[in-house]
Coordinates of C-alpha atoms and ligand atoms in Angstrom, one line a residue:
X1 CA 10.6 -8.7 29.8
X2 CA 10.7 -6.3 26.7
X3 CA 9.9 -2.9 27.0
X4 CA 8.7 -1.8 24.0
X5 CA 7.7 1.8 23.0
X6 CA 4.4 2.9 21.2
X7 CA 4.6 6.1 18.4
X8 CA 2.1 6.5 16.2
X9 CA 0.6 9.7 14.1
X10 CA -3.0 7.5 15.2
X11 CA -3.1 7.8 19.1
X12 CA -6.1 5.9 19.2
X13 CA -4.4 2.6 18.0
X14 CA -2.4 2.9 21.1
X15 CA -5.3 0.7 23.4
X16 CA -6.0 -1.5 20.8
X17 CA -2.5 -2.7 20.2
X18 CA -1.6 -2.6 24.3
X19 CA -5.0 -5.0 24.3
X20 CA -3.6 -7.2 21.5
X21 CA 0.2 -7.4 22.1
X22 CA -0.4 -8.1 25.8
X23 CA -2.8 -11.3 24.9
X24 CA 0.5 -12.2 23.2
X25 CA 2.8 -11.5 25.5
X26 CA 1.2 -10.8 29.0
X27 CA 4.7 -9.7 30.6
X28 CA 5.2 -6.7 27.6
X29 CA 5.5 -3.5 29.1
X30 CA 4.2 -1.2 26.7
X31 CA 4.5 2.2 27.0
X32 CA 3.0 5.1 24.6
X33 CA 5.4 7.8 23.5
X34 CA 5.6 10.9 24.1
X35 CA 4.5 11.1 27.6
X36 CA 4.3 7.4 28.5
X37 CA 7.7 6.9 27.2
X38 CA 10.3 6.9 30.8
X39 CA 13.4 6.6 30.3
X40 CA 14.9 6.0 26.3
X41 CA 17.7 3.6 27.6
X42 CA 14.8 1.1 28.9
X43 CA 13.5 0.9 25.6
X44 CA 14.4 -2.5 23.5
X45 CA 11.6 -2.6 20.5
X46 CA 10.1 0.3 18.6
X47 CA 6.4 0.4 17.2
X48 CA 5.9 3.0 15.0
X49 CA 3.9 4.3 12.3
X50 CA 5.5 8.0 11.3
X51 CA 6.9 9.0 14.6
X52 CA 8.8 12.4 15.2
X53 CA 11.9 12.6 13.2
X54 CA 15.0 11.7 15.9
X55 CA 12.7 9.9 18.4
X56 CA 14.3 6.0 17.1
X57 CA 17.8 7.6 17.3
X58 CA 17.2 8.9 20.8
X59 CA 16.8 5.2 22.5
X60 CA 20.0 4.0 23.0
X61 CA 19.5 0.4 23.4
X62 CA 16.8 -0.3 20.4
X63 CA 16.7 -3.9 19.5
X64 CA 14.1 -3.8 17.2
X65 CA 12.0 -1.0 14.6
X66 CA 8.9 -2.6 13.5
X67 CA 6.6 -0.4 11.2
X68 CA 2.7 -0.6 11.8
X69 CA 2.2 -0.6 8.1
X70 CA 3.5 -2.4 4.8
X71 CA 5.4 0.7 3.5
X72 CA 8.6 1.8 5.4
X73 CA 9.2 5.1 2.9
X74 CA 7.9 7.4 5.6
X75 CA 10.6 6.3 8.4
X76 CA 13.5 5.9 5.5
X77 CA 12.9 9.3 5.4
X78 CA 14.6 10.1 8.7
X79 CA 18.0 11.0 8.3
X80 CA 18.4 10.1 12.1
X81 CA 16.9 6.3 11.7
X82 CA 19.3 4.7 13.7
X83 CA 21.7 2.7 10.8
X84 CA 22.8 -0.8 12.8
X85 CA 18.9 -1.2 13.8
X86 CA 17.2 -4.0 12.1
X87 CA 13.3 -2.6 10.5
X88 CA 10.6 -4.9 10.4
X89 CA 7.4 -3.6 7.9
X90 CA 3.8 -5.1 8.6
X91 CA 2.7 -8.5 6.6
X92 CA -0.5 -9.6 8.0
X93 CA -3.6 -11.6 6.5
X94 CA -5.6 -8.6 7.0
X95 CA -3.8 -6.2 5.7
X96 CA -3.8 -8.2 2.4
X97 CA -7.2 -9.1 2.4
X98 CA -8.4 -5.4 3.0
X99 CA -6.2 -4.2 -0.3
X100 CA -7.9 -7.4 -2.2
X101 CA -11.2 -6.2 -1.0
X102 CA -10.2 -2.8 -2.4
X103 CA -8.4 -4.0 -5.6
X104 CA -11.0 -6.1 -6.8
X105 CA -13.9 -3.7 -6.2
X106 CA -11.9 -1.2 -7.9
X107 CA -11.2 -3.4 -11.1
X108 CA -15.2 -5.2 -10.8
X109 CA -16.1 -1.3 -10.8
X110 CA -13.9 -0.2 -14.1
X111 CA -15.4 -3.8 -16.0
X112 CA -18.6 -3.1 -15.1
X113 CA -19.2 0.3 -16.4
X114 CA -20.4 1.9 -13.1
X115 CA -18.7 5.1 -13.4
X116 CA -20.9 5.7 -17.0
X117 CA -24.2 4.1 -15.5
X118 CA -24.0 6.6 -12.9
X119 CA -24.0 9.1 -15.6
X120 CA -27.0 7.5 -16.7
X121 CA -28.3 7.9 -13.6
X122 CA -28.3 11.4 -13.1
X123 CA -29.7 11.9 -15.8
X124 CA -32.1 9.3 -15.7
X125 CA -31.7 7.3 -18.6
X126 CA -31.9 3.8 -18.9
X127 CA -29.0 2.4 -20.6
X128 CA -28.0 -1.0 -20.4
X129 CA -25.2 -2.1 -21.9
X130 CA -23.2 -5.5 -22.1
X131 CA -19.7 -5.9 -20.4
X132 CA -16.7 -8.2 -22.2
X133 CA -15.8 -11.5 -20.3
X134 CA -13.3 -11.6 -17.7
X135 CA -11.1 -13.7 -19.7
X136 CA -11.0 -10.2 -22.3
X137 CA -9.9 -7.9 -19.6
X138 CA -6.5 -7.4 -19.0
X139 CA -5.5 -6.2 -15.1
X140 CA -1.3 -5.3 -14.7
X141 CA -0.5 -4.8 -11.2
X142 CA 2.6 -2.7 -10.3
X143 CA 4.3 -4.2 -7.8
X144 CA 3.8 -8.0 -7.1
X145 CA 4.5 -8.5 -3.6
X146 CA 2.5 -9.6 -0.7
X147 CA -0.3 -7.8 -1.6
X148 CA 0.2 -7.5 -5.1
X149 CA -0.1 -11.5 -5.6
X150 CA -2.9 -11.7 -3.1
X151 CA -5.1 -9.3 -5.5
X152 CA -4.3 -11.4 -8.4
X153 CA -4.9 -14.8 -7.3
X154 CA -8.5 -13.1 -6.6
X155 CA -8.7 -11.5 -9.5
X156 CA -7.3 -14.7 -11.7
X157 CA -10.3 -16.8 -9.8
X158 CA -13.1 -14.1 -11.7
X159 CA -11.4 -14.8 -14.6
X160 CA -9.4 -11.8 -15.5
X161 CA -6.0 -11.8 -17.7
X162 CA -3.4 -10.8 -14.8
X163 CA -0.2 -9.7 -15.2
X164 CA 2.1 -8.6 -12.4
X165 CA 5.2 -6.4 -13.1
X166 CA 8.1 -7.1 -10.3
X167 CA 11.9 -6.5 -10.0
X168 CA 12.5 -9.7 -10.0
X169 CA 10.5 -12.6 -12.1
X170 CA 7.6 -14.5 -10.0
X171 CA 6.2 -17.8 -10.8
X172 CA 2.2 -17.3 -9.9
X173 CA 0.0 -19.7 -11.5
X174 CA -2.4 -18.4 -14.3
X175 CA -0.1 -14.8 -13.8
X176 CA 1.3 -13.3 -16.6
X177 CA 5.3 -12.0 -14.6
X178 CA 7.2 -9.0 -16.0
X179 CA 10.3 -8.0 -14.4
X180 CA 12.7 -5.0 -14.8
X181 CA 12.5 -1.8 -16.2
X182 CA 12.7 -3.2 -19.7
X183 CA 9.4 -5.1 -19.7
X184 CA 7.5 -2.4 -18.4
X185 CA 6.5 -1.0 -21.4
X186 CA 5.3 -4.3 -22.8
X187 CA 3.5 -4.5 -19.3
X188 CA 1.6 -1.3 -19.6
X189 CA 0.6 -1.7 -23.3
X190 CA -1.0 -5.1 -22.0
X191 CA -3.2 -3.2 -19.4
X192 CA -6.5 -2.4 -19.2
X193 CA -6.8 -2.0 -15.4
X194 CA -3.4 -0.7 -14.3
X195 CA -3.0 -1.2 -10.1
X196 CA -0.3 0.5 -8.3
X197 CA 1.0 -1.6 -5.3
X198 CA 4.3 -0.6 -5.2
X199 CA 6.7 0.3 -2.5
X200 CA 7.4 4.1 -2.6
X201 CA 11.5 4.4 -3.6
X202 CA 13.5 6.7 -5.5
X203 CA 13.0 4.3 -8.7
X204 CA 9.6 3.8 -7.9
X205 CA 8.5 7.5 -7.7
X206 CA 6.7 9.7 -9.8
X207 CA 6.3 5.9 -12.0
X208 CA 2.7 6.8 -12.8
X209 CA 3.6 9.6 -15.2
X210 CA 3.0 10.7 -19.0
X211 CA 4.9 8.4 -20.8
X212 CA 3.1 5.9 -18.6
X213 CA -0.4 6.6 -19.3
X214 CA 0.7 7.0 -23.2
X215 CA 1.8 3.3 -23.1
X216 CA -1.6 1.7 -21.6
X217 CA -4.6 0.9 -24.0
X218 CA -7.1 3.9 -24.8
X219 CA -9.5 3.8 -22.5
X220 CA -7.5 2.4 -19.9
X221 CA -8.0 2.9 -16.1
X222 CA -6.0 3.2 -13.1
X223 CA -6.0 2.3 -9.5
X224 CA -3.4 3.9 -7.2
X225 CA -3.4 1.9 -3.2
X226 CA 0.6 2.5 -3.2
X227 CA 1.6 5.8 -2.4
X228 CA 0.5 9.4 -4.1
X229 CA 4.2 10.1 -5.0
X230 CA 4.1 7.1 -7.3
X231 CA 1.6 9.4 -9.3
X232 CA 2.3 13.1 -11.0
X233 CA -0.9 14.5 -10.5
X234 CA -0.7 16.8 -13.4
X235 CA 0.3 14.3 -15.6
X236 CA -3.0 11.8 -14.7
X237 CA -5.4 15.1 -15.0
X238 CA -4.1 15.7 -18.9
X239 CA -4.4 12.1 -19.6
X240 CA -7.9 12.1 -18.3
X241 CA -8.7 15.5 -19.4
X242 CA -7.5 13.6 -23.3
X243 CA -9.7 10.9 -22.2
X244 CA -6.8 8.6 -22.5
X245 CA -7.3 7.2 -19.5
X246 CA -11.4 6.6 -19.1
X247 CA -11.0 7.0 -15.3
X248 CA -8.7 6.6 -12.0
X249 CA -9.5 5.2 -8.0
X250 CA -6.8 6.5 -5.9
X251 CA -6.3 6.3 -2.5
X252 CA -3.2 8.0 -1.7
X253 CA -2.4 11.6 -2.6
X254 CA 1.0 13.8 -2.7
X255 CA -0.7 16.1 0.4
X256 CA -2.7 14.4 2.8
X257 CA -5.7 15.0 3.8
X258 CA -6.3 16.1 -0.3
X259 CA -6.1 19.6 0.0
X260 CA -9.3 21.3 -0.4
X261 CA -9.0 23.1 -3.5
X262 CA -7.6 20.1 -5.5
X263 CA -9.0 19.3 -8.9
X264 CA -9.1 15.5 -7.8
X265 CA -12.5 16.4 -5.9
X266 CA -14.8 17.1 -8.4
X267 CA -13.4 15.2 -11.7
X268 CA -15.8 13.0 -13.0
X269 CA -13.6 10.7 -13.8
X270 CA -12.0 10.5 -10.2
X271 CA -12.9 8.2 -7.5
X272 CA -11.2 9.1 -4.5
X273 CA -11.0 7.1 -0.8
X274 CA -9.0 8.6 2.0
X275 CA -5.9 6.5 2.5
X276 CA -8.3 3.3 3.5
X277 CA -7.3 0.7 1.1
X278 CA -5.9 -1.2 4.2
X279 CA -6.1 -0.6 7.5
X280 CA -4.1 -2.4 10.1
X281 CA -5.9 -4.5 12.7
X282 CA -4.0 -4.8 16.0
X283 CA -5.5 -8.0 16.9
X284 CA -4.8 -9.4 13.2
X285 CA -1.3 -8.2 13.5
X286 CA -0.4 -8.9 16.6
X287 CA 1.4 -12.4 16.6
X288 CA 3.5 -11.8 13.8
X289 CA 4.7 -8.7 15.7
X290 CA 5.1 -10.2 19.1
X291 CA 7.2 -12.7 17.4
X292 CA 9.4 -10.5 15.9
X293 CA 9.5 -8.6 19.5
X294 CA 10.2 -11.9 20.8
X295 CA 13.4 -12.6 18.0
X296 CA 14.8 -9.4 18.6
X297 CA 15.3 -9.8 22.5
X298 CA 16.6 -13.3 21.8
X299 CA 19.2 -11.9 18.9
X300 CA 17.9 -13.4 16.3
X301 CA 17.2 -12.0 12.8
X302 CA 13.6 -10.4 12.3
X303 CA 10.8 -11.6 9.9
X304 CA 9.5 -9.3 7.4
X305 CA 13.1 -7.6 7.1
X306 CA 13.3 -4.4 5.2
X307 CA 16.1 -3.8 3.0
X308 CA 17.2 0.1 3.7
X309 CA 19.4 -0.3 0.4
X310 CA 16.5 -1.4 -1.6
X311 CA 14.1 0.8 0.0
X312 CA 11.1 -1.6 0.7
Ligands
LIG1 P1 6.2 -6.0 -0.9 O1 7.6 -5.5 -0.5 O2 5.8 -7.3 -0.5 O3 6.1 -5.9 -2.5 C1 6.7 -4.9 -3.3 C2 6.7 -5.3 -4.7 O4 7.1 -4.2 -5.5 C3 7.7 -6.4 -5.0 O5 7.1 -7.3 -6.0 C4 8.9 -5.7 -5.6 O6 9.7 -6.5 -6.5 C5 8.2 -4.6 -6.4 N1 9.1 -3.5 -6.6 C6 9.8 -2.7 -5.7 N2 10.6 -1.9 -6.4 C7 10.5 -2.1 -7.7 C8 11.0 -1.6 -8.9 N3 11.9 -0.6 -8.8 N4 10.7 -2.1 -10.1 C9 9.8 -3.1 -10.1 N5 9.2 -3.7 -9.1 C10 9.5 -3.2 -7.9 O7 5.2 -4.8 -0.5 P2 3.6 -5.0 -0.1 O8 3.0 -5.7 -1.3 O9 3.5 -5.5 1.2 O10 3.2 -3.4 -0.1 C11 3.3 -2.6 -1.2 C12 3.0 -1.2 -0.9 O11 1.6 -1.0 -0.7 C13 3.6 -0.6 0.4 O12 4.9 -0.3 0.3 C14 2.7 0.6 0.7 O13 3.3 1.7 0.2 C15 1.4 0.2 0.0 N6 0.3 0.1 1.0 C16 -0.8 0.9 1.0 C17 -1.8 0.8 1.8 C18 -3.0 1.7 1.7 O14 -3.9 1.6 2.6 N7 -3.1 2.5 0.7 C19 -1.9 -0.3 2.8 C20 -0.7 -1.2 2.7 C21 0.3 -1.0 1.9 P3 10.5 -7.8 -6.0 O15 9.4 -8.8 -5.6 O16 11.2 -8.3 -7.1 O17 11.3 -7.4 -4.8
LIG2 C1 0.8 0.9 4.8 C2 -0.3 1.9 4.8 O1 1.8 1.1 4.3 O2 -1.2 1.9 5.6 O3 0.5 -0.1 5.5 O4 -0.3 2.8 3.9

């Protein structure tokens, strides 16, 4: 029987994934840290989404760390994370289709004009105005993982000129691939719609900055559902203020919740959602996990492995 420990900074996912792991495995004994937690030498699997710093290194006979989410930067960030422990991250069809949901309502939103017909609006004026094709709008998504792909095989299907930029090259069908830090400038000066989905690293941060922004098209837009330290904030207000870039979703902020008094509120130009691109769904999730509960107490090696050296 595994015993496997519960931490989140969202207590209320606690029921929902007791519900759902147990339907998977009806012998788990799941316990919710910090009160629930007993003894840390009876603990053999981890689930965790941003627990205290020190609490993985305090369970002596850990098996298994298995992030509830797709981005692992927050627990790499523990200087105690226990080194010889393998670290699972999330994959789930949920998960990706909630980012595809939010990607391409994002991009539809840019390529249909709404932001300036609900300028219009407000100041009730009645000004229709064509869009270009599909087929002349070109989307560059940052990052083309699990969910990067996802969004553009949707967005390829409405007809939009994809390109996904990647450490290493990918072979999607009707997707333009750039790899490496060398074609990322030929990348960005291809991009309309620029979509950040990239995992949060020391190479990857802070990549949404000036020079950036100076090498997409005039007019361009963005869409950050990675991470708000993939973005200096300053850097997007001058290039919005210069009307370089037309106008930006964003998701994820440096500080969350967005601090009151930031300018991102009440820019015109700004869409802002509160870290909901994706959510994950215990039931949805569930399986994958319990099978990776179910490798580590057998030995064997996890699915979804993150590589600490790589950072993602
Ligand atoms: P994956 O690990 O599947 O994909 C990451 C992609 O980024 C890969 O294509 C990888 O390249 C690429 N990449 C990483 N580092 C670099 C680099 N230095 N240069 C170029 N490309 C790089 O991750 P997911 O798609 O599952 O998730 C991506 C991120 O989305 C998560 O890390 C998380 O931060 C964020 N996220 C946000 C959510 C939200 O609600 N806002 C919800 C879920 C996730 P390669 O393929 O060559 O390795
Ligand atoms: C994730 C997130 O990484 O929710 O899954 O941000």
């Amino acid at each position: 029987m595994a015993v496997v420990l519960f931490s989140s900074t969202h207590p209320k996912e606690a029921a929902p994934w007791a519900r759902a792991l147990r339907a998977e495995m009806p012998d788990v004994d799941f316990r919710i840290a910090p009160d629930g937690m007993g003894r840390p030498a009876d603990i053999d699997v981890a689930l965790v989404w941003k627990p205290p710093q020190g609490l993985l290194a305090s369970l002596p006979n850990l098996k298994a760390m298995i992030n509830l989410g797709a981005g692992v930067d927050g627990l790499l960030a523990d200087p105690t994370l226990p080194p010889g422990v393998p670290l699972a991250r999330l994959v789930d069809p949920a998960l990706t289709s909630g980012m595809t949901e939010y990607v391409v309502h994002g991009v539809l939103h840019f390529h249909r004009g709404f932001p300036a017909m609900g300028v219009s609006q407000r100041a009730r004026q009645w000004v229709p105005a064509a869009t270009p094709a599909t087929a002349a709008r070109r989307v560059g998504i940052l990052g083309f993982g699990e969910l990067g792909q996802n969004a553009a095989q949707h967005l390829t299907k409405l007809g939009f000129d994809v390109a996904g930029w990647s450490r290493t090259d990918k072979t999607v069908e009707g997707v333009e691939s750039y790899a490496g830090p060398d074609a990322l400038t030929p990348f960005l000066r291809r991009s309309d719609i620029l979509v950040c989905l990239l995992p949060l690293t020391p190479d990857t941060q802070g990549i949404l900055n000036a020079q950036t922004f100076a090498a997409l098209p005039k007019g361009a837009f963005v869409i950050n559902a990675a991470r708000g330290s993939h973005v200096v904030e300053a850097d997007l207000l001058a290039a919005l203020e210069s009307g370089h870039v037309a106008g930006a979703m964003l998701d994820v902020f440096q500080v969350e919740p967005l601090p009151e008094a930031h300018p991102f509120w009440t820019h015109p130009a700004v869409i802002i959602t509160p870290h909901i691109a994706s959510l994950t769904v215990a039931k949805s999730a569930a399986p994958r996990v319990a099978e990776n509960i179910n490798r580590a107490m057998a030995g064997k090696p996890l699915l979804d492995l993150v590589n600490r050296n790589r950072g993602y």
